[in-house]
mmCIF file of C-alpha atoms in Angstrom:
data_model
loop_
_atom_site.group_PDB
_atom_site.id
_atom_site.type_symbol
_atom_site.label_atom_id
_atom_site.label_comp_id
_atom_site.label_asym_id
_atom_site.label_seq_id
_atom_site.Cartn_x
_atom_site.Cartn_y
_atom_site.Cartn_z
ATOM 1 C CA UNK A 1 0.000 0.000 0.000
ATOM 2 C CA UNK A 2 2.911 2.373 0.659
ATOM 3 C CA UNK A 3 3.643 2.509 -3.089
ATOM 4 C CA UNK A 4 0.091 3.459 -4.099
ATOM 5 C CA UNK A 5 -0.350 7.026 -5.371
ATOM 6 C CA UNK A 6 -2.422 9.245 -3.083
ATOM 7 C CA UNK A 7 -4.978 9.632 -5.924
ATOM 8 C CA UNK A 8 -5.623 5.865 -5.862
ATOM 9 C CA UNK A 9 -5.903 5.823 -2.070
ATOM 10 C CA UNK A 10 -8.382 8.709 -2.280
ATOM 11 C CA UNK A 11 -10.441 6.747 -4.810
ATOM 12 C CA UNK A 12 -10.436 3.693 -2.509
ATOM 13 C CA UNK A 13 -11.546 5.778 0.473
ATOM 14 C CA UNK A 14 -14.293 7.339 -1.653
ATOM 15 C CA UNK A 15 -15.701 3.855 -2.193
ATOM 16 C CA UNK A 16 -15.884 3.424 1.597
ATOM 17 C CA UNK A 17 -18.238 6.382 1.629
ATOM 18 C CA UNK A 18 -19.298 6.072 5.291
ATOM 19 C CA UNK A 19 -17.708 9.003 7.135
ATOM 20 C CA UNK A 20 -16.964 6.960 10.250
ATOM 21 C CA UNK A 21 -14.883 4.469 8.248
ATOM 22 C CA UNK A 22 -13.127 7.245 6.339
ATOM 23 C CA UNK A 23 -12.221 8.929 9.625
ATOM 24 C CA UNK A 24 -10.653 5.720 10.939
ATOM 25 C CA UNK A 25 -8.793 5.076 7.672
ATOM 26 C CA UNK A 26 -7.422 8.625 7.513
ATOM 27 C CA UNK A 27 -5.726 8.092 10.871
ATOM 28 C CA UNK A 28 -3.494 5.293 9.475
ATOM 29 C CA UNK A 29 -0.671 7.607 8.367
ATOM 30 C CA UNK A 30 0.126 10.997 6.899
ATOM 31 C CA UNK A 31 -0.200 9.713 3.312
ATOM 32 C CA UNK A 32 -3.723 8.487 3.952
ATOM 33 C CA UNK A 33 -4.649 11.776 5.633
ATOM 34 C CA UNK A 34 -3.338 13.602 2.572
ATOM 35 C CA UNK A 35 -5.378 11.284 0.304
ATOM 36 C CA UNK A 36 -8.517 12.072 2.337
ATOM 37 C CA UNK A 37 -7.884 15.766 2.165
ATOM 38 C CA UNK A 38 -7.017 16.101 -1.513
ATOM 39 C CA UNK A 39 -8.708 13.201 -3.313
ATOM 40 C CA UNK A 40 -11.755 12.102 -1.303
ATOM 41 C CA UNK A 41 -14.842 12.521 -3.494
ATOM 42 C CA UNK A 42 -17.684 10.982 -1.452
ATOM 43 C CA UNK A 43 -18.755 11.294 2.195
ATOM 44 C CA UNK A 44 -21.851 9.901 3.894
ATOM 45 C CA UNK A 45 -22.933 10.856 7.422
ATOM 46 C CA UNK A 46 -25.698 8.940 9.172
ATOM 47 C CA UNK A 47 -26.550 9.410 12.839
ATOM 48 C CA UNK A 48 -26.983 5.618 13.162
ATOM 49 C CA UNK A 49 -23.232 5.213 12.476
ATOM 50 C CA UNK A 50 -22.268 7.141 15.614
ATOM 51 C CA UNK A 51 -22.678 6.318 19.340
ATOM 52 C CA UNK A 52 -26.206 6.948 20.582
ATOM 53 C CA UNK A 53 -24.957 8.928 23.559
ATOM 54 C CA UNK A 54 -23.251 11.454 21.256
ATOM 55 C CA UNK A 55 -24.796 14.883 21.766
ATOM 56 C CA UNK A 56 -26.062 17.101 18.970
ATOM 57 C CA UNK A 57 -23.207 19.524 19.526
ATOM 58 C CA UNK A 58 -20.619 16.713 19.346
ATOM 59 C CA UNK A 59 -22.164 15.423 16.119
ATOM 60 C CA UNK A 60 -22.053 18.921 14.625
ATOM 61 C CA UNK A 61 -18.353 19.225 15.480
ATOM 62 C CA UNK A 62 -17.463 15.802 14.037
ATOM 63 C CA UNK A 63 -19.260 16.507 10.749
ATOM 64 C CA UNK A 64 -17.749 19.990 10.498
ATOM 65 C CA UNK A 65 -14.202 18.816 11.159
ATOM 66 C CA UNK A 66 -14.495 15.911 8.724
ATOM 67 C CA UNK A 67 -15.922 18.005 5.875
ATOM 68 C CA UNK A 68 -13.411 20.804 6.402
ATOM 69 C CA UNK A 69 -10.540 18.321 6.153
ATOM 70 C CA UNK A 70 -11.486 17.545 2.546
ATOM 71 C CA UNK A 71 -10.988 19.357 -0.730
ATOM 72 C CA UNK A 72 -13.107 18.715 -3.799
ATOM 73 C CA UNK A 73 -16.032 16.672 -2.380
ATOM 74 C CA UNK A 74 -18.436 15.711 -5.165
ATOM 75 C CA UNK A 75 -21.021 13.595 -3.322
ATOM 76 C CA UNK A 76 -22.280 14.453 0.181
ATOM 77 C CA UNK A 77 -24.986 12.614 2.115
ATOM 78 C CA UNK A 78 -26.087 13.798 5.567
ATOM 79 C CA UNK A 79 -28.961 11.931 7.247
ATOM 80 C CA UNK A 80 -29.593 12.794 10.899
ATOM 81 C CA UNK A 81 -32.573 11.394 12.835
ATOM 82 C CA UNK A 82 -35.146 13.731 14.334
ATOM 83 C CA UNK A 83 -33.746 13.476 17.879
ATOM 84 C CA UNK A 84 -31.100 15.980 16.787
ATOM 85 C CA UNK A 85 -31.799 19.584 15.813
ATOM 86 C CA UNK A 86 -28.711 21.349 14.521
ATOM 87 C CA UNK A 87 -27.935 25.031 14.578
ATOM 88 C CA UNK A 88 -28.266 26.608 11.145
ATOM 89 C CA UNK A 89 -24.770 28.127 11.172
ATOM 90 C CA UNK A 90 -22.668 24.920 10.894
ATOM 91 C CA UNK A 91 -25.019 23.447 8.272
ATOM 92 C CA UNK A 92 -24.708 26.587 6.153
ATOM 93 C CA UNK A 93 -20.924 26.389 6.586
ATOM 94 C CA UNK A 94 -20.884 22.776 5.243
ATOM 95 C CA UNK A 95 -22.931 23.751 2.192
ATOM 96 C CA UNK A 96 -20.925 26.887 1.446
ATOM 97 C CA UNK A 97 -17.605 25.024 1.823
ATOM 98 C CA UNK A 98 -18.584 22.249 -0.633
ATOM 99 C CA UNK A 99 -20.847 24.121 -3.086
ATOM 100 C CA UNK A 100 -18.198 24.783 -5.740
ATOM 101 C CA UNK A 101 -17.408 21.090 -6.334
ATOM 102 C CA UNK A 102 -20.533 19.266 -5.144
ATOM 103 C CA UNK A 103 -22.383 17.174 -7.772
ATOM 104 C CA UNK A 104 -24.740 15.216 -5.501
ATOM 105 C CA UNK A 105 -26.383 16.186 -2.200
ATOM 106 C CA UNK A 106 -28.679 14.019 -0.084
ATOM 107 C CA UNK A 107 -29.862 16.086 2.874
ATOM 108 C CA UNK A 108 -32.010 15.147 5.874
ATOM 109 C CA UNK A 109 -31.161 17.528 8.715
ATOM 110 C CA UNK A 110 -33.488 19.444 11.040
ATOM 111 C CA UNK A 111 -32.188 22.901 11.849
ATOM 112 C CA UNK A 112 -33.152 25.943 13.911
ATOM 113 C CA UNK A 113 -33.957 28.098 12.014
ATOM 114 C CA UNK A 114 -34.757 26.285 8.766
ATOM 115 C CA UNK A 115 -31.984 26.412 6.153
ATOM 116 C CA UNK A 116 -33.009 27.372 2.618
ATOM 117 C CA UNK A 117 -31.142 24.720 0.638
ATOM 118 C CA UNK A 118 -32.052 26.264 -2.704
ATOM 119 C CA UNK A 119 -30.444 29.548 -1.730
ATOM 120 C CA UNK A 120 -27.183 27.831 -0.752
ATOM 121 C CA UNK A 121 -26.959 25.375 -3.660
ATOM 122 C CA UNK A 122 -28.480 27.298 -6.561
ATOM 123 C CA UNK A 123 -26.397 28.369 -9.588
ATOM 124 C CA UNK A 124 -23.809 25.655 -8.890
ATOM 125 C CA UNK A 125 -22.792 22.343 -10.532
ATOM 126 C CA UNK A 126 -25.218 20.163 -8.556
ATOM 127 C CA UNK A 127 -26.644 17.289 -10.641
ATOM 128 C CA UNK A 128 -28.515 15.281 -7.969
ATOM 129 C CA UNK A 129 -30.498 16.834 -5.086
ATOM 130 C CA UNK A 130 -32.359 14.640 -2.590
ATOM 131 C CA UNK A 131 -34.121 16.550 0.229
ATOM 132 C CA UNK A 132 -35.995 15.134 3.239
ATOM 133 C CA UNK A 133 -38.203 16.670 5.942
ATOM 134 C CA UNK A 134 -37.860 20.238 4.791
ATOM 135 C CA UNK A 135 -39.924 23.253 3.821
ATOM 136 C CA UNK A 136 -39.368 25.566 0.881
ATOM 137 C CA UNK A 137 -41.044 28.942 0.525
ATOM 138 C CA UNK A 138 -40.548 31.655 -2.053
ATOM 139 C CA UNK A 139 -38.659 30.114 -4.981
ATOM 140 C CA UNK A 140 -36.842 32.748 -7.054
ATOM 141 C CA UNK A 141 -36.110 31.059 -10.430
ATOM 142 C CA UNK A 142 -33.892 33.908 -11.636
ATOM 143 C CA UNK A 143 -31.582 33.480 -8.628
ATOM 144 C CA UNK A 144 -32.135 29.915 -7.414
ATOM 145 C CA UNK A 145 -31.418 28.302 -10.770
ATOM 146 C CA UNK A 146 -30.045 24.764 -11.078
ATOM 147 C CA UNK A 147 -28.520 24.712 -14.533
ATOM 148 C CA UNK A 148 -26.934 21.253 -14.165
ATOM 149 C CA UNK A 149 -29.544 19.443 -12.026
ATOM 150 C CA UNK A 150 -30.808 16.176 -13.561
ATOM 151 C CA UNK A 151 -32.420 14.485 -10.546
ATOM 152 C CA UNK A 152 -34.607 16.106 -7.858
ATOM 153 C CA UNK A 153 -36.240 14.207 -4.979
ATOM 154 C CA UNK A 154 -38.462 15.840 -2.362
ATOM 155 C CA UNK A 155 -39.479 13.471 0.450
ATOM 156 C CA UNK A 156 -41.730 14.311 3.409
ATOM 157 C CA UNK A 157 -41.729 17.862 2.188
ATOM 158 C CA UNK A 158 -43.824 21.016 2.349
ATOM 159 C CA UNK A 159 -43.978 23.390 -0.616
ATOM 160 C CA UNK A 160 -46.606 25.462 -2.402
ATOM 161 C CA UNK A 161 -47.885 24.382 -5.818
ATOM 162 C CA UNK A 162 -46.530 27.602 -7.321
ATOM 163 C CA UNK A 163 -43.070 27.176 -5.771
ATOM 164 C CA UNK A 164 -42.869 23.583 -6.969
ATOM 165 C CA UNK A 165 -43.779 24.663 -10.494
ATOM 166 C CA UNK A 166 -41.141 27.419 -10.362
ATOM 167 C CA UNK A 167 -38.547 25.016 -8.945
ATOM 168 C CA UNK A 168 -39.051 22.508 -11.768
ATOM 169 C CA UNK A 169 -38.869 25.360 -14.291
ATOM 170 C CA UNK A 170 -35.579 26.454 -12.685
ATOM 171 C CA UNK A 171 -34.044 23.075 -13.619
ATOM 172 C CA UNK A 172 -33.645 23.224 -17.429
ATOM 173 C CA UNK A 173 -31.916 19.801 -17.578
ATOM 174 C CA UNK A 174 -34.038 17.845 -15.098
ATOM 175 C CA UNK A 175 -34.726 14.225 -16.097
ATOM 176 C CA UNK A 176 -35.969 12.600 -12.871
ATOM 177 C CA UNK A 177 -38.460 14.017 -10.361
ATOM 178 C CA UNK A 178 -39.559 12.133 -7.221
ATOM 179 C CA UNK A 179 -42.296 13.553 -4.989
ATOM 180 C CA UNK A 180 -42.700 11.325 -1.938
ATOM 181 C CA UNK A 181 -45.206 12.389 0.754
ATOM 182 C CA UNK A 182 -45.652 16.001 -0.239
ATOM 183 C CA UNK A 183 -47.709 18.605 1.573
ATOM 184 C CA UNK A 184 -48.678 21.027 -1.169
ATOM 185 C CA UNK A 185 -49.922 24.458 -0.091
ATOM 186 C CA UNK A 186 -52.450 26.042 -2.466
ATOM 187 C CA UNK A 187 -54.840 28.984 -2.300
ATOM 188 C CA UNK A 188 -57.335 27.206 -4.568
ATOM 189 C CA UNK A 189 -59.983 25.044 -2.799
ATOM 190 C CA UNK A 190 -59.679 22.653 -5.754
ATOM 191 C CA UNK A 191 -55.920 22.292 -5.274
ATOM 192 C CA UNK A 192 -54.106 21.915 -8.578
ATOM 193 C CA UNK A 193 -50.439 21.166 -9.234
ATOM 194 C CA UNK A 194 -49.216 22.109 -12.703
ATOM 195 C CA UNK A 195 -45.712 21.117 -13.783
ATOM 196 C CA UNK A 196 -44.002 21.817 -17.091
ATOM 197 C CA UNK A 197 -40.698 20.343 -18.234
ATOM 198 C CA UNK A 198 -39.506 19.468 -21.725
ATOM 199 C CA UNK A 199 -36.534 17.422 -20.434
ATOM 200 C CA UNK A 200 -38.266 15.337 -17.724
ATOM 201 C CA UNK A 201 -38.068 11.592 -18.395
ATOM 202 C CA UNK A 202 -39.286 10.064 -15.123
ATOM 203 C CA UNK A 203 -41.887 11.096 -12.517
ATOM 204 C CA UNK A 204 -42.620 9.303 -9.239
ATOM 205 C CA UNK A 205 -45.507 10.789 -7.247
ATOM 206 C CA UNK A 206 -46.601 9.313 -3.908
ATOM 207 C CA UNK A 207 -49.007 10.780 -1.348
ATOM 208 C CA UNK A 208 -49.070 14.229 -2.926
ATOM 209 C CA UNK A 209 -51.699 16.395 -1.237
ATOM 210 C CA UNK A 210 -53.544 17.857 -4.225
ATOM 211 C CA UNK A 211 -56.788 17.171 -6.096
ATOM 212 C CA UNK A 212 -55.467 17.678 -9.617
ATOM 213 C CA UNK A 213 -52.125 17.086 -11.283
ATOM 214 C CA UNK A 214 -51.466 18.429 -14.771
ATOM 215 C CA UNK A 215 -48.092 17.446 -16.196
ATOM 216 C CA UNK A 216 -46.781 18.923 -19.442
ATOM 217 C CA UNK A 217 -43.743 16.783 -20.322
ATOM 218 C CA UNK A 218 -42.867 16.147 -23.955
ATOM 219 C CA UNK A 219 -40.195 13.508 -23.238
ATOM 220 C CA UNK A 220 -41.633 11.591 -20.271
ATOM 221 C CA UNK A 221 -40.777 7.882 -20.427
ATOM 222 C CA UNK A 222 -41.576 6.617 -16.901
ATOM 223 C CA UNK A 223 -44.679 7.490 -14.856
ATOM 224 C CA UNK A 224 -45.237 5.946 -11.402
ATOM 225 C CA UNK A 225 -48.277 7.013 -9.366
ATOM 226 C CA UNK A 226 -48.633 5.651 -5.832
ATOM 227 C CA UNK A 227 -51.037 6.256 -2.928
ATOM 228 C CA UNK A 228 -52.835 9.203 -4.537
ATOM 229 C CA UNK A 229 -56.425 10.433 -4.242
ATOM 230 C CA UNK A 230 -57.113 12.633 -7.246
ATOM 231 C CA UNK A 231 -59.964 14.136 -9.197
ATOM 232 C CA UNK A 232 -57.738 14.504 -12.260
ATOM 233 C CA UNK A 233 -54.392 13.359 -13.559
ATOM 234 C CA UNK A 234 -53.533 14.640 -17.013
ATOM 235 C CA UNK A 235 -50.361 14.029 -18.974
ATOM 236 C CA UNK A 236 -49.697 16.339 -21.901
ATOM 237 C CA UNK A 237 -46.926 14.810 -23.968
ATOM 238 C CA UNK A 238 -45.788 13.573 -27.337
ATOM 239 C CA UNK A 239 -46.243 9.823 -26.936
ATOM 240 C CA UNK A 240 -42.827 9.047 -25.419
ATOM 241 C CA UNK A 241 -44.209 7.171 -22.380
ATOM 242 C CA UNK A 242 -42.697 3.676 -22.042
ATOM 243 C CA UNK A 243 -43.429 2.582 -18.460
ATOM 244 C CA UNK A 244 -46.701 3.223 -16.624
ATOM 245 C CA UNK A 245 -47.159 2.068 -13.022
ATOM 246 C CA UNK A 246 -50.258 2.800 -10.931
ATOM 247 C CA UNK A 247 -50.484 1.470 -7.368
ATOM 248 C CA UNK A 248 -53.129 2.207 -4.730
ATOM 249 C CA UNK A 249 -54.515 5.210 -6.603
ATOM 250 C CA UNK A 250 -58.017 6.658 -6.691
ATOM 251 C CA UNK A 251 -58.541 9.009 -9.629
ATOM 252 C CA UNK A 252 -61.811 10.174 -11.157
ATOM 253 C CA UNK A 253 -60.337 11.133 -14.517
ATOM 254 C CA UNK A 254 -57.068 9.666 -15.803
ATOM 255 C CA UNK A 255 -55.662 10.925 -19.081
ATOM 256 C CA UNK A 256 -52.195 9.879 -20.267
ATOM 257 C CA UNK A 257 -52.747 11.142 -23.793
ATOM 258 C CA UNK A 258 -53.704 9.440 -27.038
ATOM 259 C CA UNK A 259 -50.187 8.603 -28.175
ATOM 260 C CA UNK A 260 -49.326 5.453 -26.214
ATOM 261 C CA UNK A 261 -47.654 3.629 -29.098
ATOM 262 C CA UNK A 262 -44.298 3.434 -27.260
ATOM 263 C CA UNK A 263 -45.618 1.853 -24.062
ATOM 264 C CA UNK A 264 -43.529 -1.184 -23.091
ATOM 265 C CA UNK A 265 -44.754 -1.874 -19.534
ATOM 266 C CA UNK A 266 -48.099 -1.327 -17.787
ATOM 267 C CA UNK A 267 -48.322 -2.241 -14.090
ATOM 268 C CA UNK A 268 -51.652 -1.591 -12.354
ATOM 269 C CA UNK A 269 -52.435 -2.729 -8.800
ATOM 270 C CA UNK A 270 -54.978 -1.869 -6.090
ATOM 271 C CA UNK A 271 -56.833 0.345 -8.507
ATOM 272 C CA UNK A 272 -60.457 0.764 -9.539
ATOM 273 C CA UNK A 273 -60.514 0.566 -13.303
ATOM 274 C CA UNK A 274 -63.080 1.464 -15.965
ATOM 275 C CA UNK A 275 -61.892 -1.132 -18.442
ATOM 276 C CA UNK A 276 -63.292 0.296 -21.714
ATOM 277 C CA UNK A 277 -61.645 3.698 -21.029
ATOM 278 C CA UNK A 278 -58.401 2.206 -19.774
ATOM 279 C CA UNK A 279 -58.179 -0.256 -22.648
ATOM 280 C CA UNK A 280 -58.794 2.584 -25.088
ATOM 281 C CA UNK A 281 -55.789 4.406 -23.588
ATOM 282 C CA UNK A 282 -53.363 1.489 -23.902
ATOM 283 C CA UNK A 283 -54.803 -0.400 -26.889
ATOM 284 C CA UNK A 284 -52.393 1.268 -29.326
ATOM 285 C CA UNK A 285 -49.397 -0.072 -27.394
ATOM 286 C CA UNK A 286 -48.523 -2.796 -29.901
ATOM 287 C CA UNK A 287 -44.956 -2.866 -28.496
ATOM 288 C CA UNK A 288 -46.097 -3.712 -24.961
ATOM 289 C CA UNK A 289 -43.764 -6.250 -23.315
ATOM 290 C CA UNK A 290 -45.076 -6.389 -19.737
ATOM 291 C CA UNK A 291 -48.661 -6.217 -18.495
ATOM 292 C CA UNK A 292 -49.670 -6.552 -14.833
ATOM 293 C CA UNK A 293 -53.164 -6.310 -13.344
ATOM 294 C CA UNK A 294 -53.079 -7.101 -9.624
ATOM 295 C CA UNK A 295 -55.809 -6.468 -7.088
ATOM 296 C CA UNK A 296 -57.723 -4.473 -9.685
ATOM 297 C CA UNK A 297 -61.375 -3.635 -9.007
ATOM 298 C CA UNK A 298 -63.555 -3.179 -12.073
ATOM 299 C CA UNK A 299 -65.992 -0.276 -11.996
ATOM 300 C CA UNK A 300 -68.525 -2.419 -13.823
ATOM 301 C CA UNK A 301 -68.978 -5.652 -11.879
ATOM 302 C CA UNK A 302 -69.940 -7.471 -15.102
ATOM 303 C CA UNK A 303 -66.762 -6.390 -16.920
ATOM 304 C CA UNK A 304 -64.583 -9.174 -18.371
ATOM 305 C CA UNK A 305 -61.036 -8.968 -19.719
ATOM 306 C CA UNK A 306 -60.452 -11.974 -21.931
ATOM 307 C CA UNK A 307 -57.090 -13.410 -22.906
ATOM 308 C CA UNK A 308 -58.109 -13.085 -26.564
ATOM 309 C CA UNK A 309 -58.115 -9.274 -26.255
ATOM 310 C CA UNK A 310 -54.704 -9.340 -24.573
ATOM 311 C CA UNK A 311 -53.224 -11.708 -27.173
ATOM 312 C CA UNK A 312 -54.499 -9.755 -30.176
ATOM 313 C CA UNK A 313 -53.791 -6.253 -28.825
ATOM 314 C CA UNK A 314 -50.329 -6.949 -27.432
ATOM 315 C CA UNK A 315 -48.644 -9.532 -29.684
ATOM 316 C CA UNK A 316 -45.109 -8.826 -28.356
ATOM 317 C CA UNK A 317 -46.062 -9.380 -24.706
ATOM 318 C CA UNK A 318 -43.415 -11.436 -22.852
ATOM 319 C CA UNK A 319 -44.398 -10.956 -19.187
ATOM 320 C CA UNK A 320 -48.018 -11.263 -18.026
ATOM 321 C CA UNK A 321 -49.206 -10.977 -14.400
ATOM 322 C CA UNK A 322 -52.837 -11.451 -13.356
ATOM 323 C CA UNK A 323 -54.447 -11.940 -9.964
ATOM 324 C CA UNK A 324 -57.471 -14.227 -9.816
ATOM 325 C CA UNK A 325 -60.569 -12.165 -9.105
ATOM 326 C CA UNK A 326 -63.883 -13.998 -8.619
ATOM 327 C CA UNK A 327 -66.809 -11.822 -7.565
ATOM 328 C CA UNK A 328 -70.362 -13.118 -7.362
ATOM 329 C CA UNK A 329 -69.327 -16.114 -9.448
ATOM 330 C CA UNK A 330 -67.907 -13.970 -12.258
ATOM 331 C CA UNK A 331 -64.243 -14.295 -13.242
ATOM 332 C CA UNK A 332 -62.926 -10.976 -14.538
ATOM 333 C CA UNK A 333 -60.059 -12.573 -16.517
ATOM 334 C CA UNK A 334 -61.639 -15.117 -18.818
ATOM 335 C CA UNK A 335 -60.129 -17.661 -21.196
ATOM 336 C CA UNK A 336 -62.362 -16.764 -24.125
ATOM 337 C CA UNK A 337 -60.949 -16.993 -27.624
ATOM 338 C CA UNK A 338 -58.233 -19.131 -29.146
ATOM 339 C CA UNK A 339 -55.384 -16.741 -29.998
ATOM 340 C CA UNK A 340 -52.180 -17.823 -28.225
ATOM 341 C CA UNK A 341 -50.005 -15.548 -26.113
ATOM 342 C CA UNK A 342 -47.179 -16.486 -28.424
ATOM 343 C CA UNK A 343 -44.300 -14.590 -26.843
ATOM 344 C CA UNK A 344 -45.184 -14.807 -23.150
ATOM 345 C CA UNK A 345 -42.252 -16.472 -21.392
ATOM 346 C CA UNK A 346 -43.003 -15.336 -17.803
ATOM 347 C CA UNK A 347 -46.472 -15.808 -16.335
ATOM 348 C CA UNK A 348 -47.412 -14.695 -12.820
ATOM 349 C CA UNK A 349 -50.786 -15.759 -11.434
ATOM 350 C CA UNK A 350 -52.141 -15.353 -7.935
ATOM 351 C CA UNK A 351 -55.092 -15.387 -5.618
ATOM 352 C CA UNK A 352 -56.257 -13.430 -2.580
ATOM 353 C CA UNK A 353 -59.023 -15.897 -1.756
ATOM 354 C CA UNK A 354 -58.465 -19.343 -3.245
ATOM 355 C CA UNK A 355 -61.324 -21.184 -4.911
ATOM 356 C CA UNK A 356 -61.786 -24.505 -6.655
ATOM 357 C CA UNK A 357 -61.688 -22.717 -10.020
ATOM 358 C CA UNK A 358 -58.164 -21.332 -9.578
ATOM 359 C CA UNK A 359 -56.368 -24.525 -10.704
ATOM 360 C CA UNK A 360 -58.273 -24.929 -14.003
ATOM 361 C CA UNK A 361 -57.794 -21.208 -14.702
ATOM 362 C CA UNK A 362 -54.032 -21.586 -14.214
ATOM 363 C CA UNK A 363 -54.024 -24.582 -16.561
ATOM 364 C CA UNK A 364 -55.995 -22.638 -19.184
ATOM 365 C CA UNK A 365 -53.578 -19.698 -19.005
ATOM 366 C CA UNK A 366 -50.558 -21.989 -19.393
ATOM 367 C CA UNK A 367 -52.094 -23.625 -22.448
ATOM 368 C CA UNK A 368 -52.393 -20.177 -24.042
ATOM 369 C CA UNK A 369 -48.624 -19.618 -23.608
ATOM 370 C CA UNK A 370 -46.816 -22.139 -25.884
ATOM 371 C CA UNK A 371 -43.359 -20.636 -25.192
ATOM 372 C CA UNK A 372 -43.684 -20.298 -21.426
ATOM 373 C CA UNK A 373 -40.435 -20.678 -19.458
ATOM 374 C CA UNK A 374 -41.356 -19.476 -15.970
ATOM 375 C CA UNK A 375 -44.553 -19.668 -13.897
ATOM 376 C CA UNK A 376 -44.858 -17.854 -10.555
ATOM 377 C CA UNK A 377 -47.825 -18.630 -8.299
ATOM 378 C CA UNK A 378 -48.684 -15.981 -5.709
ATOM 379 C CA UNK A 379 -51.040 -16.807 -2.863
ATOM 380 C CA UNK A 380 -52.380 -15.457 0.402
ATOM 381 C CA UNK A 381 -52.509 -17.980 3.254
ATOM 382 C CA UNK A 382 -54.587 -16.981 6.263
ATOM 383 C CA UNK A 383 -53.575 -18.291 9.689
ATOM 384 C CA UNK A 384 -56.933 -19.821 10.565
ATOM 385 C CA UNK A 385 -58.178 -21.965 7.679
ATOM 386 C CA UNK A 386 -61.543 -23.670 7.372
ATOM 387 C CA UNK A 387 -61.706 -27.333 6.423
ATOM 388 C CA UNK A 388 -62.961 -26.322 2.982
ATOM 389 C CA UNK A 389 -60.005 -23.985 2.418
ATOM 390 C CA UNK A 390 -57.534 -26.673 3.475
ATOM 391 C CA UNK A 391 -59.104 -29.137 1.042
ATOM 392 C CA UNK A 392 -58.958 -26.619 -1.814
ATOM 393 C CA UNK A 393 -55.296 -25.890 -1.057
ATOM 394 C CA UNK A 394 -54.505 -29.604 -0.978
ATOM 395 C CA UNK A 395 -56.328 -30.128 -4.282
ATOM 396 C CA UNK A 396 -54.471 -27.223 -5.837
ATOM 397 C CA UNK A 397 -51.139 -28.616 -4.629
ATOM 398 C CA UNK A 398 -51.919 -31.977 -6.271
ATOM 399 C CA UNK A 399 -53.011 -30.145 -9.407
ATOM 400 C CA UNK A 400 -49.723 -28.206 -9.583
ATOM 401 C CA UNK A 401 -47.708 -31.411 -9.132
ATOM 402 C CA UNK A 402 -49.472 -32.915 -12.153
ATOM 403 C CA UNK A 403 -48.956 -29.675 -14.042
ATOM 404 C CA UNK A 404 -45.217 -29.690 -13.348
ATOM 405 C CA UNK A 405 -44.964 -33.257 -14.629
ATOM 406 C CA UNK A 406 -46.672 -32.264 -17.844
ATOM 407 C CA UNK A 407 -44.727 -29.024 -18.384
ATOM 408 C CA UNK A 408 -41.272 -30.108 -17.275
ATOM 409 C CA UNK A 409 -39.608 -27.302 -19.234
ATOM 410 C CA UNK A 410 -41.387 -24.632 -17.146
ATOM 411 C CA UNK A 411 -39.699 -23.294 -14.013
ATOM 412 C CA UNK A 412 -42.472 -23.165 -11.383
ATOM 413 C CA UNK A 413 -42.045 -20.945 -8.321
ATOM 414 C CA UNK A 414 -44.298 -20.120 -5.363
ATOM 415 C CA UNK A 415 -44.561 -16.917 -3.362
ATOM 416 C CA UNK A 416 -46.974 -16.950 -0.416
ATOM 417 C CA UNK A 417 -47.995 -14.191 1.975
#
């Protein structure tokens, strides 16, 4: 090790990342201290890495000393649990000291008073900004401009709809936006969040406190909506969407645009669906490779999605996931038609409440997939089972054994909750 250049040692220490380990390593010798000072590029502070009896003031001093012993930090992560509330002054000092070289900042620190991160990091070379448990008020796009930012994540955050719109507009190169548990302040009783970005490629929105979301994004490729209660979600784009995921969402009107030709993956779970409207949205996706309907409730109880429709509409489909839904004797995913799911190689099927019809349905789905390579069975097993449920499970087990003997080329896996 004594013959290694300090640049190489600095690169090795950067891969350690965790500040506690870097601190220990830098104490080995003068050469290693020099490597930490001149060539360390990444530091990560987490309150869980330090003794629990360490006071807030001691933690402030350790972080300050460690950061100030470096030159040229590019990635900085500071995550402090809510038992500590730092003074604003040292936090501002960390940000001001590193702002010229910093490319990535992940920040979860409670301070008194609140530190305006945008004010300290704007107009710099930052490319990734991940903020937790913070509040932003009064965005000034002419001053707080992030010309290099490509990824922005706001988690457990409070911001007005106008400030969020201005913040996104202040990031002319943004490609990824994650909004995770967002308290959105609006003056409109029908709270609306409008975002416009012509560079955005991916949006993740979870538990965002608004009634309407209108997104104008010409180049959006990935859309993931989770745990939302909306009157309206509207995507205004140019048909670039490739991946659509909707999980635990209630929305009165969903509009992802008419141009869905480039869709490759649709994943819908725990969602009430109006099938004719939804099918009309995705029916043009002839390049669809993955389709997942799991725990879906149909608005019309008599609605049926048949495998014929899936096979004809999505001929390139390779991965199909369906959960068995039987309501009032009606199976929502029927085996009508004769068109094979020619390219499906992975099939995932599951139940929430098992019935005697599940086994034959599985068999029928397998028969429709002549090139199947992998079958995954998902099931929910309650602790207290009736005699009837135990018999159905035993019958299904015997059925699967016979199935595996017949389709020896298929890899069968089980995942039970």
